[in-house]
């Protein structure tokens, strides 16, 4: 199993290492890791990145995209105050622009000789993340994703492994074994598989309040997949215990979000809410080892949210100890 940590080419993340890839390489070696999963921004110069440390590339994610994909103008008018706002979100005006964006990301991943890519299978509106009332079903989100993926990646057989990641919103969540089996079989791109995000899987069940409960739920869910488990190739390892936060009434937070006019303030409210759910903290409990044994991945990515290089090293140390 390859042990990696997630690193983005955003200025904040690279700033942890003064933007110096030699420092990143030294950090990987010092912390006994095998490389990185790279969150690759579209404008970052690939020639600066040492290919040998890049094991995976995380593709971009549009949390809400189905109405844009389907050309549902009435819904888009509700979601965006202006055409400019819509364009800034999707970096385009038509579904073809999303296809072209992922095609470009695909080529950039190939240029880096990445072994795998990660793609989120989900759709959620901001308000829905507070209310848990959703416009689309898991099936509808997965069906649209199949359309998109088969246009972007087609049947090409010389690209990196394409891993589909779960979220706790409509789409891929591993709760329905038959739906999970059906989805992967409809993907035409031959080099394909699944990635299990441990926190996202735990967030399916709002009653989980301890690591023991998280392990029991993950074990039950993964084992229920049966033969479909063979498609799981990767893991994002971190911890979420949602019971305490999800037992609260979030109607006040939703009202605050809806009444706030400033777009930056709205985004800040939303980000705090999502972070309270999915804080990307290290899974520092010994049961982390049993979770990894149940899933048996080829790639284990430490996906945490450190504020400094030293905190990242600490998070890696805690998860290394939990898995040892």
PDB file of C-alpha atoms in Angstrom:
ATOM      1  CA  UNK A   1       0.000   0.000   0.000  1.00  0.00           C
ATOM      2  CA  UNK A   2       1.277   3.458  -0.970  1.00  0.00           C
ATOM      3  CA  UNK A   3       0.969   6.069   1.780  1.00  0.00           C
ATOM      4  CA  UNK A   4       0.456   9.589   0.439  1.00  0.00           C
ATOM      5  CA  UNK A   5      -0.685  12.968   1.690  1.00  0.00           C
ATOM      6  CA  UNK A   6      -2.851  15.468  -0.129  1.00  0.00           C
ATOM      7  CA  UNK A   7      -1.279  18.721  -1.311  1.00  0.00           C
ATOM      8  CA  UNK A   8      -2.817  21.405  -3.508  1.00  0.00           C
ATOM      9  CA  UNK A   9      -1.073  23.865  -5.830  1.00  0.00           C
ATOM     10  CA  UNK A  10      -2.982  26.732  -4.235  1.00  0.00           C
ATOM     11  CA  UNK A  11      -0.795  29.492  -2.824  1.00  0.00           C
ATOM     12  CA  UNK A  12      -1.921  28.643   0.721  1.00  0.00           C
ATOM     13  CA  UNK A  13      -0.889  24.997   0.502  1.00  0.00           C
ATOM     14  CA  UNK A  14       2.367  25.552  -1.361  1.00  0.00           C
ATOM     15  CA  UNK A  15       3.093  28.370   1.068  1.00  0.00           C
ATOM     16  CA  UNK A  16       3.573  25.720   3.761  1.00  0.00           C
ATOM     17  CA  UNK A  17       6.758  24.843   1.864  1.00  0.00           C
ATOM     18  CA  UNK A  18       7.687  28.333   0.611  1.00  0.00           C
ATOM     19  CA  UNK A  19       6.613  27.202  -2.855  1.00  0.00           C
ATOM     20  CA  UNK A  20       9.750  25.035  -3.038  1.00  0.00           C
ATOM     21  CA  UNK A  21       9.307  21.524  -4.442  1.00  0.00           C
ATOM     22  CA  UNK A  22      12.694  20.469  -3.044  1.00  0.00           C
ATOM     23  CA  UNK A  23      11.357  21.195   0.431  1.00  0.00           C
ATOM     24  CA  UNK A  24       8.282  19.124  -0.382  1.00  0.00           C
ATOM     25  CA  UNK A  25      10.448  16.213  -1.550  1.00  0.00           C
ATOM     26  CA  UNK A  26      12.511  16.410   1.645  1.00  0.00           C
ATOM     27  CA  UNK A  27       9.323  16.511   3.747  1.00  0.00           C
ATOM     28  CA  UNK A  28       7.977  13.368   2.025  1.00  0.00           C
ATOM     29  CA  UNK A  29      11.179  11.451   2.775  1.00  0.00           C
ATOM     30  CA  UNK A  30      11.492  12.725   6.354  1.00  0.00           C
ATOM     31  CA  UNK A  31       7.912  11.726   7.183  1.00  0.00           C
ATOM     32  CA  UNK A  32       8.171   8.271   5.618  1.00  0.00           C
ATOM     33  CA  UNK A  33       5.561   8.862   2.938  1.00  0.00           C
ATOM     34  CA  UNK A  34       5.544   7.551  -0.638  1.00  0.00           C
ATOM     35  CA  UNK A  35       4.450  10.736  -2.389  1.00  0.00           C
ATOM     36  CA  UNK A  36       1.472  13.045  -2.786  1.00  0.00           C
ATOM     37  CA  UNK A  37      -2.017  13.208  -4.161  1.00  0.00           C
ATOM     38  CA  UNK A  38      -2.052  16.559  -5.939  1.00  0.00           C
ATOM     39  CA  UNK A  39      -4.926  19.017  -6.044  1.00  0.00           C
ATOM     40  CA  UNK A  40      -3.858  20.566  -9.341  1.00  0.00           C
ATOM     41  CA  UNK A  41      -5.069  24.067 -10.191  1.00  0.00           C
ATOM     42  CA  UNK A  42      -5.585  24.718 -13.894  1.00  0.00           C
ATOM     43  CA  UNK A  43      -3.003  27.473 -14.284  1.00  0.00           C
ATOM     44  CA  UNK A  44      -0.089  25.932 -12.379  1.00  0.00           C
ATOM     45  CA  UNK A  45       3.079  25.325 -14.412  1.00  0.00           C
ATOM     46  CA  UNK A  46       3.564  21.550 -14.655  1.00  0.00           C
ATOM     47  CA  UNK A  47       7.281  21.902 -15.392  1.00  0.00           C
ATOM     48  CA  UNK A  48       7.848  22.982 -11.781  1.00  0.00           C
ATOM     49  CA  UNK A  49       6.469  19.730 -10.342  1.00  0.00           C
ATOM     50  CA  UNK A  50       8.767  16.680  -9.876  1.00  0.00           C
ATOM     51  CA  UNK A  51       6.812  13.881 -11.537  1.00  0.00           C
ATOM     52  CA  UNK A  52       8.300  11.181  -9.345  1.00  0.00           C
ATOM     53  CA  UNK A  53       6.455  12.369  -6.226  1.00  0.00           C
ATOM     54  CA  UNK A  54       2.998  12.683  -7.848  1.00  0.00           C
ATOM     55  CA  UNK A  55       1.063   9.472  -7.404  1.00  0.00           C
ATOM     56  CA  UNK A  56      -2.428  10.897  -7.899  1.00  0.00           C
ATOM     57  CA  UNK A  57      -4.257  13.989  -9.130  1.00  0.00           C
ATOM     58  CA  UNK A  58      -7.548  15.135  -7.610  1.00  0.00           C
ATOM     59  CA  UNK A  59      -9.793  16.563 -10.319  1.00  0.00           C
ATOM     60  CA  UNK A  60     -11.899  19.676  -9.713  1.00  0.00           C
ATOM     61  CA  UNK A  61     -15.433  19.506  -8.319  1.00  0.00           C
ATOM     62  CA  UNK A  62     -18.595  21.505  -8.986  1.00  0.00           C
ATOM     63  CA  UNK A  63     -20.822  20.891  -5.926  1.00  0.00           C
ATOM     64  CA  UNK A  64     -23.916  21.915  -7.943  1.00  0.00           C
ATOM     65  CA  UNK A  65     -23.823  21.096 -11.629  1.00  0.00           C
ATOM     66  CA  UNK A  66     -26.822  18.996 -12.737  1.00  0.00           C
ATOM     67  CA  UNK A  67     -29.059  21.933 -13.663  1.00  0.00           C
ATOM     68  CA  UNK A  68     -26.222  23.444 -15.701  1.00  0.00           C
ATOM     69  CA  UNK A  69     -25.570  20.070 -17.344  1.00  0.00           C
ATOM     70  CA  UNK A  70     -29.242  19.659 -18.231  1.00  0.00           C
ATOM     71  CA  UNK A  71     -29.749  23.274 -19.304  1.00  0.00           C
ATOM     72  CA  UNK A  72     -32.400  23.942 -16.656  1.00  0.00           C
ATOM     73  CA  UNK A  73     -32.535  27.725 -17.031  1.00  0.00           C
ATOM     74  CA  UNK A  74     -35.300  28.237 -14.441  1.00  0.00           C
ATOM     75  CA  UNK A  75     -33.216  26.587 -11.726  1.00  0.00           C
ATOM     76  CA  UNK A  76     -30.024  28.336 -12.801  1.00  0.00           C
ATOM     77  CA  UNK A  77     -31.776  31.705 -12.535  1.00  0.00           C
ATOM     78  CA  UNK A  78     -32.548  30.848  -8.895  1.00  0.00           C
ATOM     79  CA  UNK A  79     -28.997  29.730  -8.170  1.00  0.00           C
ATOM     80  CA  UNK A  80     -27.098  32.613  -9.778  1.00  0.00           C
ATOM     81  CA  UNK A  81     -27.825  36.326  -9.545  1.00  0.00           C
ATOM     82  CA  UNK A  82     -26.269  37.068 -12.924  1.00  0.00           C
ATOM     83  CA  UNK A  83     -24.840  35.488 -16.043  1.00  0.00           C
ATOM     84  CA  UNK A  84     -21.402  36.669 -14.924  1.00  0.00           C
ATOM     85  CA  UNK A  85     -21.777  34.818 -11.608  1.00  0.00           C
ATOM     86  CA  UNK A  86     -22.752  31.639 -13.470  1.00  0.00           C
ATOM     87  CA  UNK A  87     -19.782  31.983 -15.824  1.00  0.00           C
ATOM     88  CA  UNK A  88     -17.370  32.483 -12.933  1.00  0.00           C
ATOM     89  CA  UNK A  89     -18.651  29.327 -11.234  1.00  0.00           C
ATOM     90  CA  UNK A  90     -18.445  27.015 -14.256  1.00  0.00           C
ATOM     91  CA  UNK A  91     -15.756  28.910 -16.194  1.00  0.00           C
ATOM     92  CA  UNK A  92     -18.068  28.660 -19.182  1.00  0.00           C
ATOM     93  CA  UNK A  93     -21.612  28.968 -20.452  1.00  0.00           C
ATOM     94  CA  UNK A  94     -22.442  25.472 -21.718  1.00  0.00           C
ATOM     95  CA  UNK A  95     -22.053  21.834 -20.603  1.00  0.00           C
ATOM     96  CA  UNK A  96     -19.358  21.448 -23.246  1.00  0.00           C
ATOM     97  CA  UNK A  97     -17.188  23.795 -21.176  1.00  0.00           C
ATOM     98  CA  UNK A  98     -17.273  21.323 -18.267  1.00  0.00           C
ATOM     99  CA  UNK A  99     -16.324  18.489 -20.624  1.00  0.00           C
ATOM    100  CA  UNK A 100     -13.425  20.537 -22.005  1.00  0.00           C
ATOM    101  CA  UNK A 101     -12.240  21.425 -18.496  1.00  0.00           C
ATOM    102  CA  UNK A 102     -12.054  17.790 -17.466  1.00  0.00           C
ATOM    103  CA  UNK A 103     -10.400  16.834 -20.759  1.00  0.00           C
ATOM    104  CA  UNK A 104      -7.687  19.392 -20.048  1.00  0.00           C
ATOM    105  CA  UNK A 105      -7.283  18.105 -16.481  1.00  0.00           C
ATOM    106  CA  UNK A 106      -7.033  14.567 -17.860  1.00  0.00           C
ATOM    107  CA  UNK A 107      -4.208  15.592 -20.174  1.00  0.00           C
ATOM    108  CA  UNK A 108      -2.409  17.410 -17.378  1.00  0.00           C
ATOM    109  CA  UNK A 109      -2.628  14.316 -15.164  1.00  0.00           C
ATOM    110  CA  UNK A 110      -1.182  12.244 -17.994  1.00  0.00           C
ATOM    111  CA  UNK A 111       1.609  14.780 -18.493  1.00  0.00           C
ATOM    112  CA  UNK A 112       2.562  14.359 -14.838  1.00  0.00           C
ATOM    113  CA  UNK A 113       2.482  10.558 -15.291  1.00  0.00           C
ATOM    114  CA  UNK A 114       0.071  10.288 -12.363  1.00  0.00           C
ATOM    115  CA  UNK A 115      -0.966   6.758 -11.473  1.00  0.00           C
ATOM    116  CA  UNK A 116      -4.544   7.739 -10.634  1.00  0.00           C
ATOM    117  CA  UNK A 117      -7.134  10.543 -10.726  1.00  0.00           C
ATOM    118  CA  UNK A 118      -9.989  11.248  -8.282  1.00  0.00           C
ATOM    119  CA  UNK A 119     -13.484  12.396  -9.271  1.00  0.00           C
ATOM    120  CA  UNK A 120     -16.333  13.346  -6.882  1.00  0.00           C
ATOM    121  CA  UNK A 121     -19.737  11.867  -7.749  1.00  0.00           C
ATOM    122  CA  UNK A 122     -22.187  14.265  -6.119  1.00  0.00           C
ATOM    123  CA  UNK A 123     -24.566  17.197  -6.493  1.00  0.00           C
ATOM    124  CA  UNK A 124     -25.809  19.489  -3.729  1.00  0.00           C
ATOM    125  CA  UNK A 125     -27.203  23.001  -3.439  1.00  0.00           C
ATOM    126  CA  UNK A 126     -25.876  25.160  -0.563  1.00  0.00           C
ATOM    127  CA  UNK A 127     -29.244  25.247   1.231  1.00  0.00           C
ATOM    128  CA  UNK A 128     -29.585  21.473   0.937  1.00  0.00           C
ATOM    129  CA  UNK A 129     -26.420  20.967   2.986  1.00  0.00           C
ATOM    130  CA  UNK A 130     -28.297  22.493   5.950  1.00  0.00           C
ATOM    131  CA  UNK A 131     -31.726  20.904   5.429  1.00  0.00           C
ATOM    132  CA  UNK A 132     -30.830  17.492   3.944  1.00  0.00           C
ATOM    133  CA  UNK A 133     -33.766  17.823   1.546  1.00  0.00           C
ATOM    134  CA  UNK A 134     -32.449  17.179  -1.940  1.00  0.00           C
ATOM    135  CA  UNK A 135     -33.681  17.899  -5.438  1.00  0.00           C
ATOM    136  CA  UNK A 136     -32.089  14.843  -7.055  1.00  0.00           C
ATOM    137  CA  UNK A 137     -31.735  11.191  -6.082  1.00  0.00           C
ATOM    138  CA  UNK A 138     -28.525   9.175  -5.919  1.00  0.00           C
ATOM    139  CA  UNK A 139     -29.522   7.477  -9.159  1.00  0.00           C
ATOM    140  CA  UNK A 140     -30.099  10.748 -11.024  1.00  0.00           C
ATOM    141  CA  UNK A 141     -26.743  12.160  -9.948  1.00  0.00           C
ATOM    142  CA  UNK A 142     -24.933   8.951 -10.858  1.00  0.00           C
ATOM    143  CA  UNK A 143     -26.718   8.719 -14.208  1.00  0.00           C
ATOM    144  CA  UNK A 144     -25.668  12.266 -15.130  1.00  0.00           C
ATOM    145  CA  UNK A 145     -22.116  11.542 -13.970  1.00  0.00           C
ATOM    146  CA  UNK A 146     -21.966   8.528 -16.281  1.00  0.00           C
ATOM    147  CA  UNK A 147     -22.978  10.784 -19.190  1.00  0.00           C
ATOM    148  CA  UNK A 148     -20.281  13.303 -18.305  1.00  0.00           C
ATOM    149  CA  UNK A 149     -17.510  10.768 -17.655  1.00  0.00           C
ATOM    150  CA  UNK A 150     -18.192   8.837 -20.856  1.00  0.00           C
ATOM    151  CA  UNK A 151     -17.931  12.065 -22.835  1.00  0.00           C
ATOM    152  CA  UNK A 152     -14.720  13.171 -21.127  1.00  0.00           C
ATOM    153  CA  UNK A 153     -12.716   9.967 -20.813  1.00  0.00           C
ATOM    154  CA  UNK A 154     -14.435   7.759 -23.410  1.00  0.00           C
ATOM    155  CA  UNK A 155     -12.810   4.350 -23.919  1.00  0.00           C
ATOM    156  CA  UNK A 156      -9.202   5.530 -23.874  1.00  0.00           C
ATOM    157  CA  UNK A 157      -6.931   2.861 -22.463  1.00  0.00           C
ATOM    158  CA  UNK A 158      -3.675   4.717 -21.849  1.00  0.00           C
ATOM    159  CA  UNK A 159      -4.633   7.042 -18.983  1.00  0.00           C
ATOM    160  CA  UNK A 160      -4.287   6.921 -15.202  1.00  0.00           C
ATOM    161  CA  UNK A 161      -6.647   4.939 -13.014  1.00  0.00           C
ATOM    162  CA  UNK A 162      -9.883   6.931 -12.592  1.00  0.00           C
ATOM    163  CA  UNK A 163     -11.200   6.613  -9.024  1.00  0.00           C
ATOM    164  CA  UNK A 164     -14.703   7.739  -8.054  1.00  0.00           C
ATOM    165  CA  UNK A 165     -15.000   9.244  -4.590  1.00  0.00           C
ATOM    166  CA  UNK A 166     -18.044   9.170  -2.316  1.00  0.00           C
ATOM    167  CA  UNK A 167     -19.704  12.073  -0.572  1.00  0.00           C
ATOM    168  CA  UNK A 168     -22.625  12.097   1.861  1.00  0.00           C
ATOM    169  CA  UNK A 169     -24.898  14.039  -0.481  1.00  0.00           C
ATOM    170  CA  UNK A 170     -26.848  12.632  -3.476  1.00  0.00           C
ATOM    171  CA  UNK A 171     -24.602  10.578  -5.740  1.00  0.00           C
ATOM    172  CA  UNK A 172     -22.050   7.940  -4.812  1.00  0.00           C
ATOM    173  CA  UNK A 173     -22.209   7.092  -1.105  1.00  0.00           C
ATOM    174  CA  UNK A 174     -21.898   3.253  -1.076  1.00  0.00           C
ATOM    175  CA  UNK A 175     -25.220   2.837   0.742  1.00  0.00           C
ATOM    176  CA  UNK A 176     -26.836   0.870  -2.098  1.00  0.00           C
ATOM    177  CA  UNK A 177     -24.685  -2.087  -3.261  1.00  0.00           C
ATOM    178  CA  UNK A 178     -26.690  -2.639  -6.462  1.00  0.00           C
ATOM    179  CA  UNK A 179     -26.461   1.021  -7.451  1.00  0.00           C
ATOM    180  CA  UNK A 180     -22.735   1.034  -6.680  1.00  0.00           C
ATOM    181  CA  UNK A 181     -22.238  -2.045  -8.891  1.00  0.00           C
ATOM    182  CA  UNK A 182     -24.369  -0.599 -11.700  1.00  0.00           C
ATOM    183  CA  UNK A 183     -22.487   2.716 -11.747  1.00  0.00           C
ATOM    184  CA  UNK A 184     -18.987   1.321 -12.211  1.00  0.00           C
ATOM    185  CA  UNK A 185     -20.203  -1.064 -14.910  1.00  0.00           C
ATOM    186  CA  UNK A 186     -21.617   1.833 -16.973  1.00  0.00           C
ATOM    187  CA  UNK A 187     -18.297   3.697 -17.089  1.00  0.00           C
ATOM    188  CA  UNK A 188     -16.675   3.126 -20.499  1.00  0.00           C
ATOM    189  CA  UNK A 189     -13.190   4.207 -19.449  1.00  0.00           C
ATOM    190  CA  UNK A 190     -11.510   0.850 -18.739  1.00  0.00           C
ATOM    191  CA  UNK A 191      -8.953   1.920 -16.104  1.00  0.00           C
ATOM    192  CA  UNK A 192     -11.483   2.680 -13.366  1.00  0.00           C
ATOM    193  CA  UNK A 193     -12.236   2.057  -9.718  1.00  0.00           C
ATOM    194  CA  UNK A 194     -13.519   3.458  -6.449  1.00  0.00           C
ATOM    195  CA  UNK A 195     -12.008   5.541  -3.656  1.00  0.00           C
ATOM    196  CA  UNK A 196     -13.490   5.498  -0.161  1.00  0.00           C
ATOM    197  CA  UNK A 197     -13.303   8.731   1.793  1.00  0.00           C
ATOM    198  CA  UNK A 198     -13.542   7.547   5.398  1.00  0.00           C
ATOM    199  CA  UNK A 199     -15.067  10.753   6.788  1.00  0.00           C
ATOM    200  CA  UNK A 200     -17.543  11.076   3.928  1.00  0.00           C
ATOM    201  CA  UNK A 201     -18.651   7.498   4.509  1.00  0.00           C
ATOM    202  CA  UNK A 202     -19.115   8.130   8.222  1.00  0.00           C
ATOM    203  CA  UNK A 203     -21.186  11.234   7.455  1.00  0.00           C
ATOM    204  CA  UNK A 204     -23.847   8.973   5.921  1.00  0.00           C
ATOM    205  CA  UNK A 205     -24.860   8.166   9.497  1.00  0.00           C
ATOM    206  CA  UNK A 206     -25.570  11.128  11.764  1.00  0.00           C
ATOM    207  CA  UNK A 207     -25.758   8.886  14.839  1.00  0.00           C
ATOM    208  CA  UNK A 208     -22.029   8.108  14.777  1.00  0.00           C
ATOM    209  CA  UNK A 209     -20.313   9.705  17.760  1.00  0.00           C
ATOM    210  CA  UNK A 210     -17.295   7.464  18.438  1.00  0.00           C
ATOM    211  CA  UNK A 211     -14.472   5.822  16.504  1.00  0.00           C
ATOM    212  CA  UNK A 212     -15.889   2.405  17.441  1.00  0.00           C
ATOM    213  CA  UNK A 213     -19.256   3.303  15.894  1.00  0.00           C
ATOM    214  CA  UNK A 214     -17.493   4.683  12.816  1.00  0.00           C
ATOM    215  CA  UNK A 215     -15.532   1.455  12.347  1.00  0.00           C
ATOM    216  CA  UNK A 216     -18.642  -0.721  12.767  1.00  0.00           C
ATOM    217  CA  UNK A 217     -20.573   1.312  10.183  1.00  0.00           C
ATOM    218  CA  UNK A 218     -17.700   1.368   7.672  1.00  0.00           C
ATOM    219  CA  UNK A 219     -17.121  -2.390   8.038  1.00  0.00           C
ATOM    220  CA  UNK A 220     -20.818  -3.161   7.544  1.00  0.00           C
ATOM    221  CA  UNK A 221     -21.117  -0.860   4.526  1.00  0.00           C
ATOM    222  CA  UNK A 222     -17.990  -2.115   2.745  1.00  0.00           C
ATOM    223  CA  UNK A 223     -18.765  -5.786   3.357  1.00  0.00           C
ATOM    224  CA  UNK A 224     -22.304  -5.276   2.001  1.00  0.00           C
ATOM    225  CA  UNK A 225     -20.798  -4.318  -1.371  1.00  0.00           C
ATOM    226  CA  UNK A 226     -19.836  -7.940  -1.961  1.00  0.00           C
ATOM    227  CA  UNK A 227     -17.870  -8.491  -5.179  1.00  0.00           C
ATOM    228  CA  UNK A 228     -18.020  -4.779  -5.968  1.00  0.00           C
ATOM    229  CA  UNK A 229     -15.363  -4.301  -3.274  1.00  0.00           C
ATOM    230  CA  UNK A 230     -12.779  -5.395  -5.829  1.00  0.00           C
ATOM    231  CA  UNK A 231     -13.114  -1.981  -7.499  1.00  0.00           C
ATOM    232  CA  UNK A 232     -11.921  -0.101  -4.390  1.00  0.00           C
ATOM    233  CA  UNK A 233      -8.359   1.040  -5.007  1.00  0.00           C
ATOM    234  CA  UNK A 234      -7.942   4.081  -2.790  1.00  0.00           C
ATOM    235  CA  UNK A 235      -8.788   5.642   0.579  1.00  0.00           C
ATOM    236  CA  UNK A 236      -8.841   9.177   1.910  1.00  0.00           C
ATOM    237  CA  UNK A 237      -8.038   8.768   5.587  1.00  0.00           C
ATOM    238  CA  UNK A 238      -9.318  11.309   8.108  1.00  0.00           C
ATOM    239  CA  UNK A 239     -11.977  11.364  10.807  1.00  0.00           C
ATOM    240  CA  UNK A 240     -15.490  12.715  11.226  1.00  0.00           C
ATOM    241  CA  UNK A 241     -17.827  11.960  14.131  1.00  0.00           C
ATOM    242  CA  UNK A 242     -21.014  13.786  13.099  1.00  0.00           C
ATOM    243  CA  UNK A 243     -23.423  13.061  15.978  1.00  0.00           C
ATOM    244  CA  UNK A 244     -22.662  16.076  18.150  1.00  0.00           C
ATOM    245  CA  UNK A 245     -22.884  18.664  15.380  1.00  0.00           C
ATOM    246  CA  UNK A 246     -25.749  17.035  13.478  1.00  0.00           C
ATOM    247  CA  UNK A 247     -27.892  16.744  16.607  1.00  0.00           C
ATOM    248  CA  UNK A 248     -28.224  20.539  16.569  1.00  0.00           C
ATOM    249  CA  UNK A 249     -30.986  22.505  14.881  1.00  0.00           C
ATOM    250  CA  UNK A 250     -29.385  24.185  11.859  1.00  0.00           C
ATOM    251  CA  UNK A 251     -32.411  26.242  10.882  1.00  0.00           C
ATOM    252  CA  UNK A 252     -30.878  29.355  12.442  1.00  0.00           C
ATOM    253  CA  UNK A 253     -27.726  28.868  10.366  1.00  0.00           C
ATOM    254  CA  UNK A 254     -29.746  28.343   7.195  1.00  0.00           C
ATOM    255  CA  UNK A 255     -31.717  31.528   7.891  1.00  0.00           C
ATOM    256  CA  UNK A 256     -28.482  33.457   8.430  1.00  0.00           C
ATOM    257  CA  UNK A 257     -27.110  32.088   5.164  1.00  0.00           C
ATOM    258  CA  UNK A 258     -30.252  32.989   3.230  1.00  0.00           C
ATOM    259  CA  UNK A 259     -30.518  36.501   4.682  1.00  0.00           C
ATOM    260  CA  UNK A 260     -26.876  37.411   4.120  1.00  0.00           C
ATOM    261  CA  UNK A 261     -26.494  39.500   0.975  1.00  0.00           C
ATOM    262  CA  UNK A 262     -22.717  39.685   0.682  1.00  0.00           C
ATOM    263  CA  UNK A 263     -21.478  36.731  -1.388  1.00  0.00           C
ATOM    264  CA  UNK A 264     -18.189  36.417   0.517  1.00  0.00           C
ATOM    265  CA  UNK A 265     -20.004  36.322   3.849  1.00  0.00           C
ATOM    266  CA  UNK A 266     -22.427  33.700   2.508  1.00  0.00           C
ATOM    267  CA  UNK A 267     -19.520  31.574   1.366  1.00  0.00           C
ATOM    268  CA  UNK A 268     -17.858  31.924   4.771  1.00  0.00           C
ATOM    269  CA  UNK A 269     -21.023  30.698   6.529  1.00  0.00           C
ATOM    270  CA  UNK A 270     -21.243  27.731   4.174  1.00  0.00           C
ATOM    271  CA  UNK A 271     -17.568  26.841   4.580  1.00  0.00           C
ATOM    272  CA  UNK A 272     -17.819  26.920   8.390  1.00  0.00           C
ATOM    273  CA  UNK A 273     -20.817  24.605   8.213  1.00  0.00           C
ATOM    274  CA  UNK A 274     -19.086  22.118   5.908  1.00  0.00           C
ATOM    275  CA  UNK A 275     -15.901  22.267   7.971  1.00  0.00           C
ATOM    276  CA  UNK A 276     -17.887  21.469  11.120  1.00  0.00           C
ATOM    277  CA  UNK A 277     -19.067  18.316   9.363  1.00  0.00           C
ATOM    278  CA  UNK A 278     -15.946  17.357   7.440  1.00  0.00           C
ATOM    279  CA  UNK A 279     -13.046  18.933   9.310  1.00  0.00           C
ATOM    280  CA  UNK A 280     -10.275  16.802   7.758  1.00  0.00           C
ATOM    281  CA  UNK A 281      -8.764  15.963  11.126  1.00  0.00           C
ATOM    282  CA  UNK A 282      -6.448  12.946  11.460  1.00  0.00           C
ATOM    283  CA  UNK A 283      -7.872   9.530  12.319  1.00  0.00           C
ATOM    284  CA  UNK A 284      -5.594   9.036  15.318  1.00  0.00           C
ATOM    285  CA  UNK A 285      -7.378   6.047  16.875  1.00  0.00           C
ATOM    286  CA  UNK A 286      -6.000   2.468  16.574  1.00  0.00           C
ATOM    287  CA  UNK A 287      -9.216   1.453  14.786  1.00  0.00           C
ATOM    288  CA  UNK A 288      -7.881   3.309  11.744  1.00  0.00           C
ATOM    289  CA  UNK A 289      -5.742   0.241  11.093  1.00  0.00           C
ATOM    290  CA  UNK A 290      -8.779  -2.044  11.113  1.00  0.00           C
ATOM    291  CA  UNK A 291     -10.625   0.294   8.749  1.00  0.00           C
ATOM    292  CA  UNK A 292      -7.742   0.140   6.282  1.00  0.00           C
ATOM    293  CA  UNK A 293      -7.625  -3.640   6.625  1.00  0.00           C
ATOM    294  CA  UNK A 294     -11.342  -3.888   5.810  1.00  0.00           C
ATOM    295  CA  UNK A 295     -11.012  -1.681   2.714  1.00  0.00           C
ATOM    296  CA  UNK A 296      -7.578  -2.995   1.643  1.00  0.00           C
ATOM    297  CA  UNK A 297      -6.647  -0.111  -0.683  1.00  0.00           C
ATOM    298  CA  UNK A 298      -3.724   0.275  -3.043  1.00  0.00           C
ATOM    299  CA  UNK A 299      -3.417   3.965  -2.131  1.00  0.00           C
ATOM    300  CA  UNK A 300      -3.985   5.467   1.317  1.00  0.00           C
ATOM    301  CA  UNK A 301      -4.090   9.267   1.252  1.00  0.00           C
ATOM    302  CA  UNK A 302      -3.805  11.298   4.431  1.00  0.00           C
ATOM    303  CA  UNK A 303      -6.256  14.086   3.589  1.00  0.00           C
ATOM    304  CA  UNK A 304      -6.075  16.587   6.423  1.00  0.00           C
ATOM    305  CA  UNK A 305      -6.289  20.377   6.742  1.00  0.00           C
ATOM    306  CA  UNK A 306      -3.131  21.654   8.478  1.00  0.00           C
ATOM    307  CA  UNK A 307      -2.378  25.318   9.132  1.00  0.00           C
ATOM    308  CA  UNK A 308       1.388  24.828   8.980  1.00  0.00           C
ATOM    309  CA  UNK A 309       4.029  22.409   7.769  1.00  0.00           C
ATOM    310  CA  UNK A 310       4.649  21.370  11.368  1.00  0.00           C
ATOM    311  CA  UNK A 311       0.978  20.609  11.922  1.00  0.00           C
ATOM    312  CA  UNK A 312       0.961  18.534   8.725  1.00  0.00           C
ATOM    313  CA  UNK A 313       3.940  16.558  10.032  1.00  0.00           C
ATOM    314  CA  UNK A 314       2.084  16.040  13.328  1.00  0.00           C
ATOM    315  CA  UNK A 315      -1.063  14.852  11.546  1.00  0.00           C
ATOM    316  CA  UNK A 316       0.995  12.410   9.458  1.00  0.00           C
ATOM    317  CA  UNK A 317       2.762  11.161  12.583  1.00  0.00           C
ATOM    318  CA  UNK A 318      -0.563  10.511  14.352  1.00  0.00           C
ATOM    319  CA  UNK A 319      -1.986   8.547  11.438  1.00  0.00           C
ATOM    320  CA  UNK A 320       1.269   6.635  10.913  1.00  0.00           C
ATOM    321  CA  UNK A 321       1.123   5.614  14.561  1.00  0.00           C
ATOM    322  CA  UNK A 322      -2.536   4.589  14.249  1.00  0.00           C
ATOM    323  CA  UNK A 323      -1.734   2.372  11.251  1.00  0.00           C
ATOM    324  CA  UNK A 324       1.449   0.855  12.651  1.00  0.00           C
TER     325      UNK A 324
END
